[in-house]
Amino acid sequence: MLSQSTFPTVLRQLLRTHQAFLSYAARHVHPLDLTLPQYDVIITLGNTPGMQPKKLGEETLITKGTLTGVVSRLEDKGLVERLASKKDGRSQIIRLTEAGQAIYERTFPEHLVFINRLFDDYTPEEVSRLEADLVRLHRAVVTARGDDVEEPAHEFQE
Amino acid sequence: MLSQSTFPTVLRQLLRTHQAFLSYAARHVHPLDLTLPQYDVIITLGNTPGMQPKKLGEETLITKGTLTGVVSRLEDKGLVERLASKKDGRSQIIRLTEAGQAIYERTFPEHLVFINRLFDDYTPEEVSRLEADLVRLHRAVVTARGDDVEEPAHEFQE
DNA sequence: AAGTAATTGTTCTAATTAGAATTATATAAT
DNA sequence: ATTATATAATTCTAATTAGAACAATTACTT
């Protein structure tokens, strides 16, 4: 078996599953005239007093350069608003407007039903195990990423 | 904890792990002056006589509209070439040029080492189980999506 | 054979993406 | 305090992304 010369199928399957899930979730979100990242921001802000872009990006896995644009489009739609922080001149609070909160309350319960349908045939233990396995792989990736510094760059200090 | 009102953490973890893996893989690919999708095309075409864009897209999970651009950029770099099919006027064959094949041969072995490092702490059984669990979830998504039976049970090994 | 339907690939668009450079502000060090 | 460093968010760029519309070609139906 020449599995040594092929790309690990487990990783290909990770990509495939990820992609399939996104296209599934989009079915529920696109009819709301929202993109997936936009809806992700809304459900992350739902039932919160708002949060800084930095934290919002960490929660949604959207990098900051991207987040600026996503939030701006939601602002244009009147679904979120940016408030300047008084404590920190660099910082903001992003929160849902009333219209944004209304969308959240109206759609999120059914979104959860829609998503959880995927696990109809799973026992809670099976879901937990899958999650634990994904956490383990994630940890392996982060570890490898941190350990894999070919050029430590210790010699060149500015 | 109001876990009923929160997004399933197993899916969030799927997205997180996927993202971490891509950024890890990019470390090895970007120094080659290639994007991840571009490199994916190259390793998919490696050691093959070439293939149609349709199949190439299925293998790499790149949708056709995107694939046109990815292939064009690789063509500009002289790494792949498009050949018109004589049997089917709509169709093409995309294959590596000599330069593309050279990059493949020079980099893919070390790329595999780089990637397989993620599973250093896994037993083969653990990898198989994770893959099977991902296949199961993928199947659940496709089933829920409802557009089943587009792909015959031809799940060949890559 | 003629007309209809399906397939292949390109083009077009709006949005996302990561990464780098930039601006503005805050914190730390001396 | 003054300088240096770190952080927060925006801006900029090239590429990818999905989806829709399109042109060209092939396959099917009658």
mmCIF file of C-alpha atoms (C1' of nucleotides) in Angstrom:
data_model
loop_
_atom_site.group_PDB
_atom_site.id
_atom_site.type_symbol
_atom_site.label_atom_id
_atom_site.label_comp_id
_atom_site.label_asym_id
_atom_site.label_seq_id
_atom_site.Cartn_x
_atom_site.Cartn_y
_atom_site.Cartn_z
ATOM 1 C CA MET A 1 0.000 0.000 0.000
ATOM 2 C CA LEU A 2 1.469 3.287 -1.054
ATOM 3 C CA SER A 3 -0.165 5.344 1.633
ATOM 4 C CA GLN A 4 3.156 6.995 2.352
ATOM 5 C CA SER A 5 3.042 8.916 -0.876
ATOM 6 C CA THR A 6 -0.525 10.129 -0.507
ATOM 7 C CA PHE A 7 -1.922 13.003 1.415
ATOM 8 C CA PRO A 8 -3.315 11.798 4.721
ATOM 9 C CA THR A 9 -6.922 10.935 4.059
ATOM 10 C CA VAL A 10 -7.945 11.912 7.541
ATOM 11 C CA LEU A 11 -6.994 15.509 6.799
ATOM 12 C CA ARG A 12 -8.691 15.471 3.434
ATOM 13 C CA GLN A 13 -11.742 14.248 5.248
ATOM 14 C CA LEU A 14 -11.451 17.078 7.726
ATOM 15 C CA LEU A 15 -11.535 19.565 4.875
ATOM 16 C CA ARG A 16 -14.385 17.774 3.179
ATOM 17 C CA THR A 17 -16.500 17.666 6.309
ATOM 18 C CA HIS A 18 -15.769 21.281 7.089
ATOM 19 C CA GLN A 19 -16.804 22.346 3.621
ATOM 20 C CA ALA A 20 -19.972 20.268 3.661
ATOM 21 C CA PHE A 21 -20.970 21.713 6.988
ATOM 22 C CA LEU A 22 -20.507 25.281 5.807
ATOM 23 C CA SER A 23 -22.627 24.703 2.746
ATOM 24 C CA TYR A 24 -25.278 23.097 4.960
ATOM 25 C CA ALA A 25 -25.327 25.995 7.392
ATOM 26 C CA ALA A 26 -25.500 28.450 4.522
ATOM 27 C CA ARG A 27 -28.843 27.000 3.572
ATOM 28 C CA HIS A 28 -30.381 28.428 6.671
ATOM 29 C CA VAL A 29 -28.448 31.684 6.717
ATOM 30 C CA HIS A 30 -28.530 32.909 3.129
ATOM 31 C CA PRO A 31 -32.321 33.250 3.073
ATOM 32 C CA LEU A 32 -31.848 35.814 5.844
ATOM 33 C CA ASP A 33 -29.793 37.885 3.405
ATOM 34 C CA LEU A 34 -26.718 37.357 5.531
ATOM 35 C CA THR A 35 -23.427 35.658 4.862
ATOM 36 C CA LEU A 36 -22.149 32.958 7.168
ATOM 37 C CA PRO A 37 -19.543 35.187 8.819
ATOM 38 C CA GLN A 38 -22.135 37.918 9.268
ATOM 39 C CA TYR A 39 -24.530 35.521 10.944
ATOM 40 C CA ASP A 40 -21.738 34.169 13.074
ATOM 41 C CA VAL A 41 -21.111 37.665 14.383
ATOM 42 C CA ILE A 42 -24.788 38.121 15.155
ATOM 43 C CA ILE A 43 -25.172 34.913 17.121
ATOM 44 C CA THR A 44 -21.940 35.622 18.949
ATOM 45 C CA LEU A 45 -23.186 39.044 20.000
ATOM 46 C CA GLY A 46 -26.665 37.765 20.821
ATOM 47 C CA ASN A 47 -27.595 38.014 24.502
ATOM 48 C CA THR A 48 -24.401 39.852 25.352
ATOM 49 C CA PRO A 49 -23.774 43.507 26.157
ATOM 50 C CA GLY A 50 -21.400 43.592 23.203
ATOM 51 C CA MET A 51 -17.687 43.027 23.042
ATOM 52 C CA GLN A 52 -14.461 44.329 21.565
ATOM 53 C CA PRO A 53 -13.537 43.422 17.999
ATOM 54 C CA LYS A 54 -10.572 41.546 19.329
ATOM 55 C CA LYS A 55 -12.700 39.199 21.378
ATOM 56 C CA LEU A 56 -15.337 38.989 18.672
ATOM 57 C CA GLY A 57 -12.689 37.836 16.252
ATOM 58 C CA GLU A 58 -11.431 35.207 18.648
ATOM 59 C CA GLU A 59 -14.929 33.836 19.172
ATOM 60 C CA THR A 60 -15.845 33.736 15.508
ATOM 61 C CA LEU A 61 -12.388 32.797 14.231
ATOM 62 C CA ILE A 62 -12.441 35.814 11.951
ATOM 63 C CA THR A 63 -9.112 37.591 11.695
ATOM 64 C CA LYS A 64 -9.102 41.276 12.469
ATOM 65 C CA GLY A 65 -8.528 42.545 8.969
ATOM 66 C CA THR A 66 -11.529 40.583 7.798
ATOM 67 C CA LEU A 67 -13.657 41.437 10.790
ATOM 68 C CA THR A 68 -13.532 45.146 10.060
ATOM 69 C CA GLY A 69 -15.303 44.598 6.774
ATOM 70 C CA VAL A 70 -17.820 42.096 8.111
ATOM 71 C CA VAL A 71 -18.814 44.431 10.924
ATOM 72 C CA SER A 72 -19.015 47.400 8.578
ATOM 73 C CA ARG A 73 -21.464 45.577 6.349
ATOM 74 C CA LEU A 74 -23.572 44.645 9.347
ATOM 75 C CA GLU A 75 -23.438 48.257 10.429
ATOM 76 C CA ASP A 76 -24.652 49.322 6.989
ATOM 77 C CA LYS A 77 -27.552 46.928 7.429
ATOM 78 C CA GLY A 78 -28.328 48.466 10.790
ATOM 79 C CA LEU A 79 -27.794 45.241 12.699
ATOM 80 C CA VAL A 80 -24.790 46.170 14.823
ATOM 81 C CA GLU A 81 -23.267 49.396 16.112
ATOM 82 C CA ARG A 82 -19.789 50.431 17.171
ATOM 83 C CA LEU A 83 -19.337 52.335 20.413
ATOM 84 C CA ALA A 84 -16.067 53.988 21.338
ATOM 85 C CA SER A 85 -14.636 52.757 24.586
ATOM 86 C CA LYS A 86 -14.137 55.476 27.155
ATOM 87 C CA LYS A 87 -11.501 53.595 29.057
ATOM 88 C CA ASP A 88 -9.315 52.817 26.064
ATOM 89 C CA GLY A 89 -9.072 55.151 23.127
ATOM 90 C CA ARG A 90 -7.968 52.359 20.842
ATOM 91 C CA SER A 91 -10.849 50.135 21.602
ATOM 92 C CA GLN A 92 -14.521 49.768 20.774
ATOM 93 C CA ILE A 93 -17.560 47.851 21.810
ATOM 94 C CA ILE A 94 -19.555 46.210 19.078
ATOM 95 C CA ARG A 95 -23.096 45.233 19.930
ATOM 96 C CA LEU A 96 -26.354 44.337 18.298
ATOM 97 C CA THR A 97 -28.871 47.026 17.533
ATOM 98 C CA GLU A 98 -32.499 46.361 18.293
ATOM 99 C CA ALA A 99 -32.965 45.135 14.762
ATOM 100 C CA GLY A 100 -29.955 42.863 15.151
ATOM 101 C CA GLN A 101 -31.201 41.497 18.432
ATOM 102 C CA ALA A 102 -34.606 40.907 16.859
ATOM 103 C CA ILE A 103 -33.073 38.841 14.072
ATOM 104 C CA TYR A 104 -31.077 36.912 16.601
ATOM 105 C CA GLU A 105 -34.111 36.113 18.723
ATOM 106 C CA ARG A 106 -36.252 35.242 15.778
ATOM 107 C CA THR A 107 -33.795 32.980 13.951
ATOM 108 C CA PHE A 108 -31.327 31.479 16.381
ATOM 109 C CA PRO A 109 -33.610 28.874 17.976
ATOM 110 C CA GLU A 110 -34.516 27.454 14.606
ATOM 111 C CA HIS A 111 -30.905 27.701 13.506
ATOM 112 C CA LEU A 112 -29.941 25.534 16.442
ATOM 113 C CA VAL A 113 -32.594 23.011 15.547
ATOM 114 C CA PHE A 114 -31.355 23.046 11.989
ATOM 115 C CA ILE A 115 -27.764 22.469 13.069
ATOM 116 C CA ASN A 116 -28.465 19.934 15.773
ATOM 117 C CA ARG A 117 -30.348 17.855 13.282
ATOM 118 C CA LEU A 118 -26.921 16.724 12.117
ATOM 119 C CA PHE A 119 -26.486 14.819 15.348
ATOM 120 C CA ASP A 120 -29.847 13.119 15.452
ATOM 121 C CA ASP A 121 -28.203 9.735 15.192
ATOM 122 C CA TYR A 122 -25.493 10.487 17.736
ATOM 123 C CA THR A 123 -25.491 9.645 21.387
ATOM 124 C CA PRO A 124 -24.224 12.423 23.658
ATOM 125 C CA GLU A 125 -21.171 10.282 24.321
ATOM 126 C CA GLU A 126 -20.395 10.028 20.635
ATOM 127 C CA VAL A 127 -20.609 13.777 20.221
ATOM 128 C CA SER A 128 -18.345 14.282 23.198
ATOM 129 C CA ARG A 129 -15.842 11.826 21.871
ATOM 130 C CA LEU A 130 -15.762 13.479 18.482
ATOM 131 C CA GLU A 131 -15.263 16.835 20.067
ATOM 132 C CA ALA A 132 -12.486 15.522 22.266
ATOM 133 C CA ASP A 133 -10.796 14.006 19.245
ATOM 134 C CA LEU A 134 -10.980 17.311 17.405
ATOM 135 C CA VAL A 135 -9.578 19.124 20.401
ATOM 136 C CA ARG A 136 -6.717 16.677 20.438
ATOM 137 C CA LEU A 137 -5.942 17.213 16.777
ATOM 138 C CA HIS A 138 -6.187 20.955 17.202
ATOM 139 C CA ARG A 139 -3.733 20.762 20.042
ATOM 140 C CA ALA A 140 -1.382 18.682 17.929
ATOM 141 C CA VAL A 141 -1.494 21.293 15.196
ATOM 142 C CA VAL A 142 -0.881 24.182 17.556
ATOM 143 C CA THR A 143 1.969 22.315 19.159
ATOM 144 C CA ALA A 144 3.551 21.478 15.823
ATOM 145 C CA ARG A 145 3.089 25.057 14.714
ATOM 146 C CA GLY A 146 4.903 26.309 17.770
ATOM 147 C CA ASP A 147 7.668 23.766 17.650
ATOM 148 C CA ASP A 148 8.330 24.134 14.005
ATOM 149 C CA VAL A 149 10.408 27.239 13.971
ATOM 150 C CA GLU A 150 13.150 26.504 11.499
ATOM 151 C CA GLU A 151 14.854 29.842 11.950
ATOM 152 C CA PRO A 152 14.700 30.783 15.614
ATOM 153 C CA ALA A 153 15.953 34.249 14.660
ATOM 154 C CA HIS A 154 17.684 34.546 17.977
ATOM 155 C CA GLU A 155 20.821 35.857 16.416
ATOM 156 C CA PHE A 156 19.406 38.999 14.905
ATOM 157 C CA GLN A 157 18.120 41.296 17.540
ATOM 158 C CA GLU A 158 17.202 44.740 16.385
ATOM 159 C CA MET B 1 -24.760 26.444 31.797
ATOM 160 C CA LEU B 2 -27.249 27.168 29.069
ATOM 161 C CA SER B 3 -25.740 24.812 26.587
ATOM 162 C CA GLN B 4 -29.025 24.522 24.759
ATOM 163 C CA SER B 5 -28.781 28.087 23.574
ATOM 164 C CA THR B 6 -25.188 27.877 22.405
ATOM 165 C CA PHE B 7 -23.749 26.787 19.137
ATOM 166 C CA PRO B 8 -22.636 23.160 19.254
ATOM 167 C CA THR B 9 -19.087 23.210 20.457
ATOM 168 C CA VAL B 10 -18.168 20.174 18.427
ATOM 169 C CA LEU B 11 -18.814 22.123 15.246
ATOM 170 C CA ARG B 12 -16.965 25.153 16.483
ATOM 171 C CA GLN B 13 -14.108 22.813 17.194
ATOM 172 C CA LEU B 14 -14.323 21.444 13.693
ATOM 173 C CA LEU B 15 -13.904 24.960 12.305
ATOM 174 C CA ARG B 16 -11.098 25.743 14.697
ATOM 175 C CA THR B 17 -9.158 22.619 13.872
ATOM 176 C CA HIS B 18 -9.660 23.126 10.166
ATOM 177 C CA GLN B 19 -8.379 26.670 10.383
ATOM 178 C CA ALA B 20 -5.376 25.712 12.475
ATOM 179 C CA PHE B 21 -4.445 22.990 10.054
ATOM 180 C CA LEU B 22 -4.589 25.323 7.061
ATOM 181 C CA SER B 23 -2.356 27.851 8.741
ATOM 182 C CA TYR B 24 0.048 25.050 9.639
ATOM 183 C CA ALA B 25 0.158 23.729 6.097
ATOM 184 C CA ALA B 26 0.658 27.232 4.757
ATOM 185 C CA ARG B 27 3.962 27.378 6.581
ATOM 186 C CA HIS B 28 5.415 24.841 4.285
ATOM 187 C CA VAL B 29 3.705 26.022 1.119
ATOM 188 C CA HIS B 30 4.050 29.801 1.181
ATOM 189 C CA PRO B 31 7.869 29.705 1.058
ATOM 190 C CA LEU B 32 7.430 27.995 -2.301
ATOM 191 C CA ASP B 33 5.637 31.113 -3.521
ATOM 192 C CA LEU B 34 2.435 29.161 -3.896
ATOM 193 C CA THR B 35 -0.930 29.459 -2.234
ATOM 194 C CA LEU B 36 -2.498 26.486 -0.530
ATOM 195 C CA PRO B 37 -5.030 25.846 -3.311
ATOM 196 C CA GLN B 38 -2.285 26.152 -5.908
ATOM 197 C CA TYR B 39 -0.143 23.616 -4.105
ATOM 198 C CA ASP B 40 -3.125 21.352 -3.677
ATOM 199 C CA VAL B 41 -3.560 21.347 -7.437
ATOM 200 C CA ILE B 42 0.085 20.507 -7.938
ATOM 201 C CA ILE B 43 0.141 17.559 -5.563
ATOM 202 C CA THR B 44 -3.119 16.302 -7.008
ATOM 203 C CA LEU B 45 -1.692 16.377 -10.512
ATOM 204 C CA GLY B 46 1.637 14.920 -9.422
ATOM 205 C CA ASN B 47 2.416 11.502 -10.845
ATOM 206 C CA THR B 48 -0.701 11.537 -13.016
ATOM 207 C CA PRO B 49 -1.117 12.040 -16.770
ATOM 208 C CA GLY B 50 -3.332 15.004 -15.955
ATOM 209 C CA MET B 51 -7.063 15.230 -15.555
ATOM 210 C CA GLN B 52 -10.109 17.282 -16.439
ATOM 211 C CA PRO B 53 -10.918 20.397 -14.437
ATOM 212 C CA LYS B 54 -14.074 18.709 -13.263
ATOM 213 C CA LYS B 55 -12.196 15.868 -11.631
ATOM 214 C CA LEU B 56 -9.456 18.158 -10.404
ATOM 215 C CA GLY B 57 -12.049 20.245 -8.633
ATOM 216 C CA GLU B 58 -13.597 17.207 -7.015
ATOM 217 C CA GLU B 59 -10.247 16.025 -5.734
ATOM 218 C CA THR B 60 -9.151 19.365 -4.372
ATOM 219 C CA LEU B 61 -12.594 20.494 -3.221
ATOM 220 C CA ILE B 62 -12.217 23.639 -5.298
ATOM 221 C CA THR B 63 -15.402 24.717 -7.035
ATOM 222 C CA LYS B 64 -15.196 25.209 -10.745
ATOM 223 C CA GLY B 65 -15.490 28.973 -10.808
ATOM 224 C CA THR B 66 -12.561 29.208 -8.430
ATOM 225 C CA LEU B 67 -10.553 26.520 -10.134
ATOM 226 C CA THR B 68 -10.390 28.451 -13.386
ATOM 227 C CA GLY B 69 -8.478 31.224 -11.666
ATOM 228 C CA VAL B 70 -6.223 28.946 -9.649
ATOM 229 C CA VAL B 71 -5.218 27.007 -12.756
ATOM 230 C CA SER B 72 -4.684 30.194 -14.733
ATOM 231 C CA ARG B 73 -2.254 31.494 -12.149
ATOM 232 C CA LEU B 74 -0.371 28.214 -12.178
ATOM 233 C CA GLU B 75 -0.319 28.418 -15.946
ATOM 234 C CA ASP B 76 1.146 31.908 -15.728
ATOM 235 C CA LYS B 77 3.847 30.501 -13.491
ATOM 236 C CA GLY B 78 4.563 27.787 -16.036
ATOM 237 C CA LEU B 79 3.693 24.970 -13.654
ATOM 238 C CA VAL B 80 0.658 23.493 -15.404
ATOM 239 C CA GLU B 81 -0.694 23.451 -18.927
ATOM 240 C CA ARG B 82 -4.134 23.064 -20.434
ATOM 241 C CA LEU B 83 -4.625 20.694 -23.327
ATOM 242 C CA ALA B 84 -7.794 20.626 -25.362
ATOM 243 C CA SER B 85 -9.505 17.275 -25.424
ATOM 244 C CA LYS B 86 -9.992 15.865 -28.888
ATOM 245 C CA LYS B 87 -12.836 13.600 -27.900
ATOM 246 C CA ASP B 88 -14.891 16.278 -26.177
ATOM 247 C CA GLY B 89 -14.844 19.838 -27.374
ATOM 248 C CA ARG B 90 -16.036 21.113 -23.997
ATOM 249 C CA SER B 91 -13.323 19.419 -22.066
ATOM 250 C CA GLN B 92 -9.647 19.826 -21.272
ATOM 251 C CA ILE B 93 -6.791 18.018 -19.689
ATOM 252 C CA ILE B 94 -4.771 19.889 -17.128
ATOM 253 C CA ARG B 95 -1.365 18.517 -16.333
ATOM 254 C CA LEU B 96 1.911 19.506 -14.763
ATOM 255 C CA THR B 97 4.649 20.930 -16.910
ATOM 256 C CA GLU B 98 8.188 19.729 -16.388
ATOM 257 C CA ALA B 99 8.734 22.620 -14.019
ATOM 258 C CA GLY B 100 5.569 21.718 -12.137
ATOM 259 C CA GLN B 101 6.539 18.088 -11.901
ATOM 260 C CA ALA B 102 9.971 19.136 -10.644
ATOM 261 C CA ILE B 103 8.451 21.177 -7.848
ATOM 262 C CA TYR B 104 6.202 18.289 -6.988
ATOM 263 C CA GLU B 105 9.044 15.832 -6.787
ATOM 264 C CA ARG B 106 11.275 18.150 -4.874
ATOM 265 C CA THR B 107 8.761 19.283 -2.262
ATOM 266 C CA PHE B 108 6.063 16.685 -1.782
ATOM 267 C CA PRO B 109 8.074 14.168 0.246
ATOM 268 C CA GLU B 110 9.051 16.790 2.756
ATOM 269 C CA HIS B 111 5.540 18.155 2.710
ATOM 270 C CA LEU B 112 4.262 14.754 3.726
ATOM 271 C CA VAL B 113 6.772 14.566 6.533
ATOM 272 C CA PHE B 114 5.720 18.014 7.634
ATOM 273 C CA ILE B 115 2.053 17.048 7.628
ATOM 274 C CA ASN B 116 2.438 13.614 9.135
ATOM 275 C CA ARG B 117 4.297 15.128 12.035
ATOM 276 C CA LEU B 118 0.855 16.099 13.327
ATOM 277 C CA PHE B 119 0.131 12.450 14.008
ATOM 278 C CA ASP B 120 3.353 11.552 15.731
ATOM 279 C CA ASP B 121 1.489 10.796 18.924
ATOM 280 C CA TYR B 122 -1.285 8.848 17.234
ATOM 281 C CA THR B 123 -1.533 5.132 16.803
ATOM 282 C CA PRO B 124 -2.713 4.007 13.373
ATOM 283 C CA GLU B 125 -5.942 2.887 15.005
ATOM 284 C CA GLU B 126 -6.550 6.327 16.440
ATOM 285 C CA VAL B 127 -6.048 7.947 13.065
ATOM 286 C CA SER B 128 -8.417 5.474 11.477
ATOM 287 C CA ARG B 129 -11.031 6.081 14.117
ATOM 288 C CA LEU B 130 -10.823 9.829 13.699
ATOM 289 C CA GLU B 131 -11.148 9.482 9.978
ATOM 290 C CA ALA B 132 -14.132 7.177 10.331
ATOM 291 C CA ASP B 133 -15.785 9.638 12.692
ATOM 292 C CA LEU B 134 -15.252 12.452 10.209
ATOM 293 C CA VAL B 135 -16.664 10.335 7.425
ATOM 294 C CA ARG B 136 -19.691 9.685 9.561
ATOM 295 C CA LEU B 137 -20.249 13.370 10.248
ATOM 296 C CA HIS B 138 -19.742 14.194 6.604
ATOM 297 C CA ARG B 139 -22.333 11.641 5.692
ATOM 298 C CA ALA B 140 -24.739 13.097 8.233
ATOM 299 C CA VAL B 141 -24.298 16.532 6.703
ATOM 300 C CA VAL B 142 -24.805 15.313 3.170
ATOM 301 C CA THR B 143 -27.871 13.380 4.219
ATOM 302 C CA ALA B 144 -29.344 16.357 6.024
ATOM 303 C CA ARG B 145 -28.562 18.509 3.019
ATOM 304 C CA GLY B 146 -30.708 16.161 1.030
ATOM 305 C CA ASP B 147 -28.703 16.198 -2.163
ATOM 306 C CA ASP B 148 -27.581 12.623 -1.712
ATOM 307 C CA VAL B 149 -26.599 10.033 -4.266
ATOM 308 C CA GLU B 150 -24.731 12.396 -6.505
ATOM 309 C CA GLU B 151 -21.538 10.494 -5.853
ATOM 310 C CA PRO B 152 -21.552 6.750 -6.458
ATOM 311 C CA ALA B 153 -19.872 4.647 -3.829
ATOM 312 C CA HIS B 154 -16.629 5.002 -5.709
ATOM 313 C CA GLU B 155 -14.656 6.216 -2.773
ATOM 314 C CA PHE B 156 -11.238 5.446 -4.138
ATOM 315 C CA GLN B 157 -8.117 6.090 -2.240
ATOM 316 C CA GLU B 158 -6.312 9.212 -3.262
ATOM 317 C "C1'" DA C 1 -32.747 15.126 -38.333
ATOM 318 C "C1'" DA C 2 -34.408 18.696 -35.201
ATOM 319 C "C1'" DG C 3 -35.119 20.316 -30.921
ATOM 320 C "C1'" DT C 4 -34.475 19.932 -26.042
ATOM 321 C "C1'" DA C 5 -31.765 18.976 -22.181
ATOM 322 C "C1'" DA C 6 -27.463 18.260 -19.871
ATOM 323 C "C1'" DT C 7 -22.506 19.045 -19.339
ATOM 324 C "C1'" DT C 8 -18.010 21.648 -19.438
ATOM 325 C "C1'" DG C 9 -15.625 25.433 -18.557
ATOM 326 C "C1'" DT C 10 -15.332 30.587 -18.352
ATOM 327 C "C1'" DT C 11 -16.809 35.026 -16.754
ATOM 328 C "C1'" DC C 12 -18.752 38.067 -13.448
ATOM 329 C "C1'" DT C 13 -19.837 39.802 -8.780
ATOM 330 C "C1'" DA C 14 -19.819 40.589 -3.781
ATOM 331 C "C1'" DA C 15 -17.727 38.948 0.080
ATOM 332 C "C1'" DT C 16 -14.276 36.760 2.691
ATOM 333 C "C1'" DT C 17 -9.479 35.611 3.677
ATOM 334 C "C1'" DA C 18 -4.626 36.179 5.467
ATOM 335 C "C1'" DG C 19 -0.962 38.990 5.826
ATOM 336 C "C1'" DA C 20 1.506 43.245 5.829
ATOM 337 C "C1'" DA C 21 1.712 48.100 6.497
ATOM 338 C "C1'" DT C 22 -0.354 52.071 8.945
ATOM 339 C "C1'" DT C 23 -2.441 54.964 12.511
ATOM 340 C "C1'" DA C 24 -3.606 55.872 17.037
ATOM 341 C "C1'" DT C 25 -3.417 54.974 21.708
ATOM 342 C "C1'" DA C 26 -1.689 52.846 25.881
ATOM 343 C "C1'" DT C 27 1.856 50.632 28.714
ATOM 344 C "C1'" DA C 28 6.593 49.764 30.139
ATOM 345 C "C1'" DA C 29 11.356 50.901 30.862
ATOM 346 C "C1'" DT C 30 14.865 53.826 31.991
ATOM 347 C "C1'" DA D 1 9.080 62.741 31.704
ATOM 348 C "C1'" DT D 2 10.879 60.633 27.422
ATOM 349 C "C1'" DT D 3 11.620 56.948 24.872
ATOM 350 C "C1'" DA D 4 10.620 52.472 23.446
ATOM 351 C "C1'" DT D 5 7.504 48.825 23.086
ATOM 352 C "C1'" DA D 6 3.028 46.756 22.770
ATOM 353 C "C1'" DT D 7 -1.757 46.717 21.555
ATOM 354 C "C1'" DA D 8 -6.304 47.897 18.883
ATOM 355 C "C1'" DA D 9 -8.291 48.631 14.868
ATOM 356 C "C1'" DT D 10 -8.243 50.156 10.020
ATOM 357 C "C1'" DT D 11 -6.525 50.065 5.405
ATOM 358 C "C1'" DC D 12 -4.520 47.843 1.494
ATOM 359 C "C1'" DT D 13 -3.527 43.978 -1.647
ATOM 360 C "C1'" DA D 14 -3.713 39.542 -4.109
ATOM 361 C "C1'" DA D 15 -6.103 35.473 -3.981
ATOM 362 C "C1'" DT D 16 -9.822 32.545 -2.986
ATOM 363 C "C1'" DT D 17 -14.747 31.572 -2.460
ATOM 364 C "C1'" DA D 18 -19.637 30.434 -3.800
ATOM 365 C "C1'" DG D 19 -23.088 31.313 -6.743
ATOM 366 C "C1'" DA D 20 -25.228 32.863 -10.870
ATOM 367 C "C1'" DA D 21 -25.236 33.751 -15.659
ATOM 368 C "C1'" DC D 22 -23.232 32.534 -19.922
ATOM 369 C "C1'" DA D 23 -21.240 30.204 -24.223
ATOM 370 C "C1'" DA D 24 -19.888 26.115 -26.402
ATOM 371 C "C1'" DT D 25 -20.436 21.434 -27.005
ATOM 372 C "C1'" DT D 26 -22.422 16.965 -26.393
ATOM 373 C "C1'" DA D 27 -26.224 13.740 -25.332
ATOM 374 C "C1'" DC D 28 -30.912 12.597 -25.421
ATOM 375 C "C1'" DT D 29 -35.699 12.338 -27.324
ATOM 376 C "C1'" DT D 30 -38.932 12.016 -30.535
#
